[in-house]
Amino acid sequence: MADLILNRRRLIGLSAAGASSLVLAGCNQFDFLARRNDPVRDFLERANALTYQAQRALVGEQALAREFAESEIRQGQRPNGSTDPRQNVEEYRALVESGFAGYRLRVTGLVETEKSYTLAELMNMPSRSQITRHDCVEGWSCIARWTGVPLARLLDEAGVKPAAKFVVYHCYDRLGGGLSAPEAYYESSDLIDAFHPQTICAYGLNNGPLPVENGAPVRIRIERALGYKQPKYVHTIELVEGFAQYGLGQGGYWEDHGYDWYGGI
C-alpha cells in the first residue's frame, strides 16, 4: 500500500512545470498566485482537488503514516518558517516568560460545548507518541518523536456538530510585513485528518518539551501531510463549515499565498 501513496511534492512540481514552468516558492517566500482570479492558480487548484480525491480513494481514511525506530532520529527537529513569535506578539511573549502558565487551548465553533484546556491539563490526558518523518515542501525531511494528545479526544469532548466540515487552527504567530501588514497565521484540515489516530496536539519533541522554535506550547501534527500543514503556536481549534471568513478564504496562510490546500503525501 505504501507504494500507492502519491508523492505530493513530485505532483506539485509536475503540475507547476506543466503550467508555464511555474515552480511554487519555498516556505519563507510569497507566491504571486495569490491573485484569486489567476488562471494558473485555478488550474492548479483543480489538479489539487483531483489529487485529494485520488489519495483518499487509494490510501483510505485511516491509513497510517510510516513510523520509525528511535535509532533513526539522527538530528534535532529542524526549525522552519516562523520560529519565535515573541519578536512581534506581546501576548505570546508573556506566555513564554510565564512558562506557559496562562496558556489555554480553546475548542470553539460548530461544537456542542466549547472547551478550554491549560497546558497542564493537556499533559495529564492520555497521550500518544510517534516517531515520524517531517517532509517540507522545500525538499528536506527530518525524523523526530512527537508526543501529545490525540486531537480526536478533544473534538469528542466538545462534540462536533453535523454542520462542521473543516477544522481551522488559529496560531499566535503573524507573518508578512514589508509592503503589507503582518497577517495572522492559520491552517486547516478536513475532519478525516482531524480525527486520524496520528493527528495529535503535540507538546513534546524528542522526549523533551516542545521548544519555542518548533511551535511551543502546542503544535498540530497531521502526519500524512507536508510540513506547512503542521501549524505551530496553536491557541484555538475552530470547527467550521467553510473558510470564506478567514484570510483570502483558501484555508491557510500559505494557501492564501499560492500553496495548495490539501498538501498530502
PDB file of C-alpha atoms in Angstrom:
ATOM      1  CA  MET A   1       0.000   0.000   0.000  1.00  0.00           C
ATOM      2  CA  ALA A   2       2.890   2.364   0.745  1.00  0.00           C
ATOM      3  CA  ASP A   3       3.926   2.214  -2.910  1.00  0.00           C
ATOM      4  CA  LEU A   4       0.490   3.517  -3.893  1.00  0.00           C
ATOM      5  CA  ILE A   5       0.777   6.693  -1.871  1.00  0.00           C
ATOM      6  CA  LEU A   6       1.195   9.627  -4.229  1.00  0.00           C
ATOM      7  CA  ASN A   7       4.297  11.760  -3.798  1.00  0.00           C
ATOM      8  CA  ARG A   8       2.798  15.184  -3.206  1.00  0.00           C
ATOM      9  CA  ARG A   9       5.996  17.115  -3.732  1.00  0.00           C
ATOM     10  CA  ARG A  10       6.505  15.456  -7.136  1.00  0.00           C
ATOM     11  CA  LEU A  11       2.924  16.227  -8.145  1.00  0.00           C
ATOM     12  CA  ILE A  12       3.332  19.887  -7.194  1.00  0.00           C
ATOM     13  CA  GLY A  13       6.452  20.043  -9.328  1.00  0.00           C
ATOM     14  CA  LEU A  14       4.872  18.307 -12.303  1.00  0.00           C
ATOM     15  CA  SER A  15       1.735  20.432 -12.147  1.00  0.00           C
ATOM     16  CA  ALA A  16       3.808  23.566 -11.953  1.00  0.00           C
ATOM     17  CA  ALA A  17       6.070  22.522 -14.812  1.00  0.00           C
ATOM     18  CA  GLY A  18       3.024  21.941 -16.965  1.00  0.00           C
ATOM     19  CA  ALA A  19       1.795  25.456 -16.267  1.00  0.00           C
ATOM     20  CA  SER A  20       4.346  27.724 -17.971  1.00  0.00           C
ATOM     21  CA  SER A  21       7.237  26.190 -15.979  1.00  0.00           C
ATOM     22  CA  LEU A  22       5.900  27.717 -12.775  1.00  0.00           C
ATOM     23  CA  VAL A  23       7.592  26.481  -9.570  1.00  0.00           C
ATOM     24  CA  LEU A  24       5.962  27.016  -6.193  1.00  0.00           C
ATOM     25  CA  ALA A  25       8.035  29.070  -3.764  1.00  0.00           C
ATOM     26  CA  GLY A  26       9.581  27.827  -0.522  1.00  0.00           C
ATOM     27  CA  CYS A  27       8.007  28.197   2.906  1.00  0.00           C
ATOM     28  CA  ASN A  28       9.701  31.543   3.553  1.00  0.00           C
ATOM     29  CA  GLN A  29       8.547  33.291   0.380  1.00  0.00           C
ATOM     30  CA  PHE A  30       5.330  34.717  -1.062  1.00  0.00           C
ATOM     31  CA  ASP A  31       3.750  33.387  -4.219  1.00  0.00           C
ATOM     32  CA  PHE A  32       2.318  35.652  -6.899  1.00  0.00           C
ATOM     33  CA  LEU A  33      -0.503  33.156  -7.460  1.00  0.00           C
ATOM     34  CA  ALA A  34      -2.283  34.738  -4.503  1.00  0.00           C
ATOM     35  CA  ARG A  35      -4.285  36.628  -7.098  1.00  0.00           C
ATOM     36  CA  ARG A  36      -7.572  34.786  -6.729  1.00  0.00           C
ATOM     37  CA  ASN A  37      -8.532  35.123 -10.393  1.00  0.00           C
ATOM     38  CA  ASP A  38      -5.187  33.866 -11.722  1.00  0.00           C
ATOM     39  CA  PRO A  39      -5.894  31.169 -14.375  1.00  0.00           C
ATOM     40  CA  VAL A  40      -2.732  29.226 -13.487  1.00  0.00           C
ATOM     41  CA  ARG A  41      -3.792  29.055  -9.846  1.00  0.00           C
ATOM     42  CA  ASP A  42      -7.248  27.915 -10.950  1.00  0.00           C
ATOM     43  CA  PHE A  43      -5.628  25.129 -12.973  1.00  0.00           C
ATOM     44  CA  LEU A  44      -3.505  24.008 -10.009  1.00  0.00           C
ATOM     45  CA  GLU A  45      -6.497  24.087  -7.667  1.00  0.00           C
ATOM     46  CA  ARG A  46      -8.423  21.754  -9.974  1.00  0.00           C
ATOM     47  CA  ALA A  47      -5.415  19.419 -10.081  1.00  0.00           C
ATOM     48  CA  ASN A  48      -5.150  19.559  -6.284  1.00  0.00           C
ATOM     49  CA  ALA A  49      -8.810  18.597  -5.903  1.00  0.00           C
ATOM     50  CA  LEU A  50      -8.306  15.572  -8.138  1.00  0.00           C
ATOM     51  CA  THR A  51      -5.197  14.540  -6.186  1.00  0.00           C
ATOM     52  CA  TYR A  52      -7.070  14.890  -2.902  1.00  0.00           C
ATOM     53  CA  GLN A  53      -9.841  12.615  -4.137  1.00  0.00           C
ATOM     54  CA  ALA A  54      -7.357  10.117  -5.596  1.00  0.00           C
ATOM     55  CA  GLN A  55      -5.323   9.870  -2.406  1.00  0.00           C
ATOM     56  CA  ARG A  56      -8.412   9.395  -0.282  1.00  0.00           C
ATOM     57  CA  ALA A  57      -9.531   6.572  -2.601  1.00  0.00           C
ATOM     58  CA  LEU A  58      -6.116   4.874  -2.802  1.00  0.00           C
ATOM     59  CA  VAL A  59      -4.869   5.234   0.752  1.00  0.00           C
ATOM     60  CA  GLY A  60      -8.064   5.214   2.804  1.00  0.00           C
ATOM     61  CA  GLU A  61      -9.183   7.435   5.632  1.00  0.00           C
ATOM     62  CA  GLN A  62      -7.395   5.611   8.448  1.00  0.00           C
ATOM     63  CA  ALA A  63      -4.155   4.528   6.742  1.00  0.00           C
ATOM     64  CA  LEU A  64      -1.176   5.393   8.937  1.00  0.00           C
ATOM     65  CA  ALA A  65       1.903   7.376   8.061  1.00  0.00           C
ATOM     66  CA  ARG A  66       5.108   5.375   8.432  1.00  0.00           C
ATOM     67  CA  GLU A  67       6.612   5.353  11.923  1.00  0.00           C
ATOM     68  CA  PHE A  68      10.335   4.886  12.546  1.00  0.00           C
ATOM     69  CA  ALA A  69      12.669   3.393  15.150  1.00  0.00           C
ATOM     70  CA  GLU A  70      14.296   5.529  17.851  1.00  0.00           C
ATOM     71  CA  SER A  71      17.692   4.841  16.248  1.00  0.00           C
ATOM     72  CA  GLU A  72      16.574   6.657  13.093  1.00  0.00           C
ATOM     73  CA  ILE A  73      16.388  10.015  14.923  1.00  0.00           C
ATOM     74  CA  ARG A  74      19.782  11.417  13.913  1.00  0.00           C
ATOM     75  CA  GLN A  75      19.368  15.147  14.489  1.00  0.00           C
ATOM     76  CA  GLY A  76      17.160  17.649  16.241  1.00  0.00           C
ATOM     77  CA  GLN A  77      13.937  18.695  14.528  1.00  0.00           C
ATOM     78  CA  ARG A  78      14.866  21.432  12.092  1.00  0.00           C
ATOM     79  CA  PRO A  79      13.055  24.741  12.782  1.00  0.00           C
ATOM     80  CA  ASN A  80      11.492  26.436   9.782  1.00  0.00           C
ATOM     81  CA  GLY A  81       9.210  29.317   8.877  1.00  0.00           C
ATOM     82  CA  SER A  82       8.198  31.323  11.934  1.00  0.00           C
ATOM     83  CA  THR A  83      10.465  30.350  14.839  1.00  0.00           C
ATOM     84  CA  ASP A  84       9.860  32.970  17.552  1.00  0.00           C
ATOM     85  CA  PRO A  85       6.573  34.939  17.768  1.00  0.00           C
ATOM     86  CA  ARG A  86       7.977  36.737  20.841  1.00  0.00           C
ATOM     87  CA  GLN A  87       9.526  39.188  18.417  1.00  0.00           C
ATOM     88  CA  ASN A  88       6.195  40.746  17.423  1.00  0.00           C
ATOM     89  CA  VAL A  89       3.383  39.211  19.518  1.00  0.00           C
ATOM     90  CA  GLU A  90       3.238  40.589  23.056  1.00  0.00           C
ATOM     91  CA  GLU A  91       0.688  38.027  24.258  1.00  0.00           C
ATOM     92  CA  TYR A  92       2.906  35.151  23.196  1.00  0.00           C
ATOM     93  CA  ARG A  93       5.992  36.766  24.738  1.00  0.00           C
ATOM     94  CA  ALA A  94       4.180  36.976  28.082  1.00  0.00           C
ATOM     95  CA  LEU A  95       3.205  33.308  27.844  1.00  0.00           C
ATOM     96  CA  VAL A  96       6.804  32.233  27.239  1.00  0.00           C
ATOM     97  CA  GLU A  97       8.021  34.322  30.171  1.00  0.00           C
ATOM     98  CA  SER A  98       5.452  32.648  32.455  1.00  0.00           C
ATOM     99  CA  GLY A  99       6.384  29.142  31.294  1.00  0.00           C
ATOM    100  CA  PHE A 100       3.003  28.994  29.504  1.00  0.00           C
ATOM    101  CA  ALA A 101       1.204  29.113  32.855  1.00  0.00           C
ATOM    102  CA  GLY A 102      -1.578  31.242  31.373  1.00  0.00           C
ATOM    103  CA  TYR A 103      -1.934  29.277  28.158  1.00  0.00           C
ATOM    104  CA  ARG A 104      -5.332  27.957  27.072  1.00  0.00           C
ATOM    105  CA  LEU A 105      -6.097  25.781  24.075  1.00  0.00           C
ATOM    106  CA  ARG A 106      -9.690  26.511  23.055  1.00  0.00           C
ATOM    107  CA  VAL A 107     -12.007  24.329  21.007  1.00  0.00           C
ATOM    108  CA  THR A 108     -14.728  26.523  19.522  1.00  0.00           C
ATOM    109  CA  GLY A 109     -17.071  26.999  16.575  1.00  0.00           C
ATOM    110  CA  LEU A 110     -19.538  24.339  15.482  1.00  0.00           C
ATOM    111  CA  VAL A 111     -19.345  22.268  18.665  1.00  0.00           C
ATOM    112  CA  GLU A 112     -21.909  21.305  21.283  1.00  0.00           C
ATOM    113  CA  THR A 113     -19.775  22.600  24.160  1.00  0.00           C
ATOM    114  CA  GLU A 114     -16.810  24.952  23.810  1.00  0.00           C
ATOM    115  CA  LYS A 115     -13.737  23.733  25.679  1.00  0.00           C
ATOM    116  CA  SER A 116     -10.605  25.316  27.111  1.00  0.00           C
ATOM    117  CA  TYR A 117      -7.522  23.423  28.316  1.00  0.00           C
ATOM    118  CA  THR A 118      -4.406  24.511  30.182  1.00  0.00           C
ATOM    119  CA  LEU A 119      -1.093  23.006  29.107  1.00  0.00           C
ATOM    120  CA  ALA A 120      -1.027  21.014  32.350  1.00  0.00           C
ATOM    121  CA  GLU A 121      -4.472  19.585  31.613  1.00  0.00           C
ATOM    122  CA  LEU A 122      -3.379  18.525  28.138  1.00  0.00           C
ATOM    123  CA  MET A 123      -0.270  16.857  29.515  1.00  0.00           C
ATOM    124  CA  ASN A 124      -2.343  14.917  32.069  1.00  0.00           C
ATOM    125  CA  MET A 125      -4.565  13.391  29.378  1.00  0.00           C
ATOM    126  CA  PRO A 126      -3.826  10.034  27.719  1.00  0.00           C
ATOM    127  CA  SER A 127      -1.089  10.750  25.201  1.00  0.00           C
ATOM    128  CA  ARG A 128       0.330   9.312  22.040  1.00  0.00           C
ATOM    129  CA  SER A 129       3.987   9.307  20.953  1.00  0.00           C
ATOM    130  CA  GLN A 130       5.031   8.662  17.367  1.00  0.00           C
ATOM    131  CA  ILE A 131       8.324   8.788  15.501  1.00  0.00           C
ATOM    132  CA  THR A 132       7.536  10.176  12.080  1.00  0.00           C
ATOM    133  CA  ARG A 133       9.172  11.997   9.198  1.00  0.00           C
ATOM    134  CA  HIS A 134       8.513  15.698   8.658  1.00  0.00           C
ATOM    135  CA  ASP A 135       8.563  16.442   4.906  1.00  0.00           C
ATOM    136  CA  CYS A 136       8.948  20.096   3.914  1.00  0.00           C
ATOM    137  CA  VAL A 137       7.795  21.432   0.558  1.00  0.00           C
ATOM    138  CA  GLU A 138      11.303  22.942   0.267  1.00  0.00           C
ATOM    139  CA  GLY A 139      12.640  19.415  -0.204  1.00  0.00           C
ATOM    140  CA  TRP A 140      14.147  18.426   3.162  1.00  0.00           C
ATOM    141  CA  SER A 141      12.970  15.829   5.691  1.00  0.00           C
ATOM    142  CA  CYS A 142      13.593  15.165   9.375  1.00  0.00           C
ATOM    143  CA  ILE A 143      12.638  12.257  11.645  1.00  0.00           C
ATOM    144  CA  ALA A 144      11.541  13.078  15.201  1.00  0.00           C
ATOM    145  CA  ARG A 145       9.454  11.801  18.102  1.00  0.00           C
ATOM    146  CA  TRP A 146       6.292  13.795  18.783  1.00  0.00           C
ATOM    147  CA  THR A 147       4.156  13.444  21.909  1.00  0.00           C
ATOM    148  CA  GLY A 148       0.736  14.889  22.544  1.00  0.00           C
ATOM    149  CA  VAL A 149      -2.995  14.449  22.979  1.00  0.00           C
ATOM    150  CA  PRO A 150      -4.928  12.892  20.092  1.00  0.00           C
ATOM    151  CA  LEU A 151      -6.981  15.696  18.571  1.00  0.00           C
ATOM    152  CA  ALA A 152      -9.904  13.300  18.221  1.00  0.00           C
ATOM    153  CA  ARG A 153     -10.213  13.163  22.011  1.00  0.00           C
ATOM    154  CA  LEU A 154     -10.630  16.937  22.277  1.00  0.00           C
ATOM    155  CA  LEU A 155     -13.133  17.013  19.423  1.00  0.00           C
ATOM    156  CA  ASP A 156     -15.145  14.209  21.007  1.00  0.00           C
ATOM    157  CA  GLU A 157     -15.226  16.059  24.322  1.00  0.00           C
ATOM    158  CA  ALA A 158     -16.505  19.200  22.608  1.00  0.00           C
ATOM    159  CA  GLY A 159     -18.978  17.328  20.402  1.00  0.00           C
ATOM    160  CA  VAL A 160     -18.728  18.204  16.709  1.00  0.00           C
ATOM    161  CA  LYS A 161     -21.965  19.481  15.190  1.00  0.00           C
ATOM    162  CA  PRO A 162     -23.202  17.935  11.908  1.00  0.00           C
ATOM    163  CA  ALA A 163     -22.725  21.214  10.011  1.00  0.00           C
ATOM    164  CA  ALA A 164     -18.939  21.194  10.632  1.00  0.00           C
ATOM    165  CA  LYS A 165     -16.844  20.206   7.631  1.00  0.00           C
ATOM    166  CA  PHE A 166     -13.386  21.531   8.471  1.00  0.00           C
ATOM    167  CA  VAL A 167     -11.131  22.434  11.375  1.00  0.00           C
ATOM    168  CA  VAL A 168      -9.292  25.784  11.413  1.00  0.00           C
ATOM    169  CA  TYR A 169      -6.172  26.074  13.583  1.00  0.00           C
ATOM    170  CA  HIS A 170      -5.514  29.629  14.797  1.00  0.00           C
ATOM    171  CA  CYS A 171      -1.939  30.461  15.803  1.00  0.00           C
ATOM    172  CA  TYR A 172      -0.099  33.155  17.756  1.00  0.00           C
ATOM    173  CA  ASP A 173       2.414  33.968  15.053  1.00  0.00           C
ATOM    174  CA  ARG A 174       1.978  36.633  12.395  1.00  0.00           C
ATOM    175  CA  LEU A 175       3.835  36.642   9.091  1.00  0.00           C
ATOM    176  CA  GLY A 176       4.411  39.191   6.388  1.00  0.00           C
ATOM    177  CA  GLY A 177       5.315  42.825   6.627  1.00  0.00           C
ATOM    178  CA  GLY A 178       7.206  44.971   4.157  1.00  0.00           C
ATOM    179  CA  LEU A 179       4.579  46.359   1.815  1.00  0.00           C
ATOM    180  CA  SER A 180       1.740  44.723   3.740  1.00  0.00           C
ATOM    181  CA  ALA A 181       0.754  44.423   7.381  1.00  0.00           C
ATOM    182  CA  PRO A 182       1.605  41.123   9.127  1.00  0.00           C
ATOM    183  CA  GLU A 183      -1.120  38.521   8.745  1.00  0.00           C
ATOM    184  CA  ALA A 184      -2.373  36.161  11.438  1.00  0.00           C
ATOM    185  CA  TYR A 185      -1.171  32.642  10.725  1.00  0.00           C
ATOM    186  CA  TYR A 186      -3.779  29.923  10.395  1.00  0.00           C
ATOM    187  CA  GLU A 187      -4.113  26.479   8.871  1.00  0.00           C
ATOM    188  CA  SER A 188      -6.902  23.959   8.376  1.00  0.00           C
ATOM    189  CA  SER A 189      -7.774  20.331   7.679  1.00  0.00           C
ATOM    190  CA  ASP A 190     -10.824  18.282   6.922  1.00  0.00           C
ATOM    191  CA  LEU A 191     -12.474  16.148   9.610  1.00  0.00           C
ATOM    192  CA  ILE A 192     -10.868  12.977   8.241  1.00  0.00           C
ATOM    193  CA  ASP A 193      -7.382  14.264   9.048  1.00  0.00           C
ATOM    194  CA  ALA A 194      -8.555  15.866  12.302  1.00  0.00           C
ATOM    195  CA  PHE A 195      -9.879  12.538  13.612  1.00  0.00           C
ATOM    196  CA  HIS A 196      -6.977  10.486  12.226  1.00  0.00           C
ATOM    197  CA  PRO A 197      -5.278   8.461  15.010  1.00  0.00           C
ATOM    198  CA  GLN A 198      -1.879  10.044  14.298  1.00  0.00           C
ATOM    199  CA  THR A 199      -3.161  13.625  14.428  1.00  0.00           C
ATOM    200  CA  ILE A 200      -2.100  14.994  17.793  1.00  0.00           C
ATOM    201  CA  CYS A 201      -1.840  18.266  19.680  1.00  0.00           C
ATOM    202  CA  ALA A 202       1.888  17.899  20.296  1.00  0.00           C
ATOM    203  CA  TYR A 203       3.513  19.405  23.383  1.00  0.00           C
ATOM    204  CA  GLY A 204       6.613  17.184  23.408  1.00  0.00           C
ATOM    205  CA  LEU A 205       9.506  16.673  20.999  1.00  0.00           C
ATOM    206  CA  ASN A 206      12.249  14.033  21.185  1.00  0.00           C
ATOM    207  CA  ASN A 207      11.463  13.120  24.818  1.00  0.00           C
ATOM    208  CA  GLY A 208      11.511  16.729  25.996  1.00  0.00           C
ATOM    209  CA  PRO A 209       9.178  19.734  25.992  1.00  0.00           C
ATOM    210  CA  LEU A 210       8.351  21.262  22.628  1.00  0.00           C
ATOM    211  CA  PRO A 211      10.805  24.169  22.043  1.00  0.00           C
ATOM    212  CA  VAL A 212       9.648  27.626  21.014  1.00  0.00           C
ATOM    213  CA  GLU A 213      11.345  27.343  17.620  1.00  0.00           C
ATOM    214  CA  ASN A 214       9.329  24.194  16.898  1.00  0.00           C
ATOM    215  CA  GLY A 215       5.950  25.566  17.956  1.00  0.00           C
ATOM    216  CA  ALA A 216       5.553  25.600  21.764  1.00  0.00           C
ATOM    217  CA  PRO A 217       3.341  25.175  23.599  1.00  0.00           C
ATOM    218  CA  VAL A 218       1.200  23.192  21.108  1.00  0.00           C
ATOM    219  CA  ARG A 219       1.736  22.192  17.513  1.00  0.00           C
ATOM    220  CA  ILE A 220      -0.751  20.193  15.458  1.00  0.00           C
ATOM    221  CA  ARG A 221       0.800  17.139  13.826  1.00  0.00           C
ATOM    222  CA  ILE A 222      -1.050  15.866  10.742  1.00  0.00           C
ATOM    223  CA  GLU A 223       1.407  13.171   9.785  1.00  0.00           C
ATOM    224  CA  ARG A 224       0.071  12.379   6.316  1.00  0.00           C
ATOM    225  CA  ALA A 225       0.650  15.961   5.131  1.00  0.00           C
ATOM    226  CA  LEU A 226       3.546  18.237   4.221  1.00  0.00           C
ATOM    227  CA  GLY A 227       5.225  20.401   6.844  1.00  0.00           C
ATOM    228  CA  TYR A 228       3.272  23.587   6.215  1.00  0.00           C
ATOM    229  CA  LYS A 229       0.114  21.685   7.245  1.00  0.00           C
ATOM    230  CA  GLN A 230       1.577  21.229  10.768  1.00  0.00           C
ATOM    231  CA  PRO A 231       0.658  24.591  12.391  1.00  0.00           C
ATOM    232  CA  LYS A 232       2.733  25.856  15.313  1.00  0.00           C
ATOM    233  CA  TYR A 233       1.834  28.082  18.290  1.00  0.00           C
ATOM    234  CA  VAL A 234      -1.816  26.992  18.161  1.00  0.00           C
ATOM    235  CA  HIS A 235      -4.228  28.648  20.595  1.00  0.00           C
ATOM    236  CA  THR A 236      -7.663  27.898  19.085  1.00  0.00           C
ATOM    237  CA  ILE A 237      -9.157  24.938  17.250  1.00  0.00           C
ATOM    238  CA  GLU A 238     -12.315  26.037  15.461  1.00  0.00           C
ATOM    239  CA  LEU A 239     -14.880  23.787  13.785  1.00  0.00           C
ATOM    240  CA  VAL A 240     -16.280  25.485  10.681  1.00  0.00           C
ATOM    241  CA  GLU A 241     -18.390  24.910   7.586  1.00  0.00           C
ATOM    242  CA  GLY A 242     -16.072  26.854   5.259  1.00  0.00           C
ATOM    243  CA  PHE A 243     -13.096  29.239   5.011  1.00  0.00           C
ATOM    244  CA  ALA A 244     -14.592  32.364   3.434  1.00  0.00           C
ATOM    245  CA  GLN A 245     -14.263  34.489   6.592  1.00  0.00           C
ATOM    246  CA  TYR A 246     -10.537  33.766   7.112  1.00  0.00           C
ATOM    247  CA  GLY A 247      -7.682  35.399   5.233  1.00  0.00           C
ATOM    248  CA  LEU A 248      -8.291  35.132   1.498  1.00  0.00           C
ATOM    249  CA  GLY A 249     -10.596  32.172   2.022  1.00  0.00           C
ATOM    250  CA  GLN A 250      -8.195  29.479   0.818  1.00  0.00           C
ATOM    251  CA  GLY A 251      -7.908  27.608   4.127  1.00  0.00           C
ATOM    252  CA  GLY A 252      -4.494  28.703   5.377  1.00  0.00           C
ATOM    253  CA  TYR A 253      -1.823  31.383   5.376  1.00  0.00           C
ATOM    254  CA  TRP A 254       0.337  29.659   2.764  1.00  0.00           C
ATOM    255  CA  GLU A 255      -2.708  28.611   0.783  1.00  0.00           C
ATOM    256  CA  ASP A 256      -3.684  32.292   0.602  1.00  0.00           C
ATOM    257  CA  HIS A 257      -0.263  32.860  -0.991  1.00  0.00           C
ATOM    258  CA  GLY A 258      -0.376  30.148  -3.634  1.00  0.00           C
ATOM    259  CA  TYR A 259       0.070  26.767  -1.946  1.00  0.00           C
ATOM    260  CA  ASP A 260      -2.482  24.011  -2.391  1.00  0.00           C
ATOM    261  CA  TRP A 261      -4.881  23.308   0.456  1.00  0.00           C
ATOM    262  CA  TYR A 262      -4.572  19.530   0.821  1.00  0.00           C
ATOM    263  CA  GLY A 263      -0.781  19.161   0.974  1.00  0.00           C
ATOM    264  CA  GLY A 264      -0.970  15.389   1.381  1.00  0.00           C
ATOM    265  CA  ILE A 265       1.940  12.960   0.948  1.00  0.00           C
TER     266      ILE A 265
END
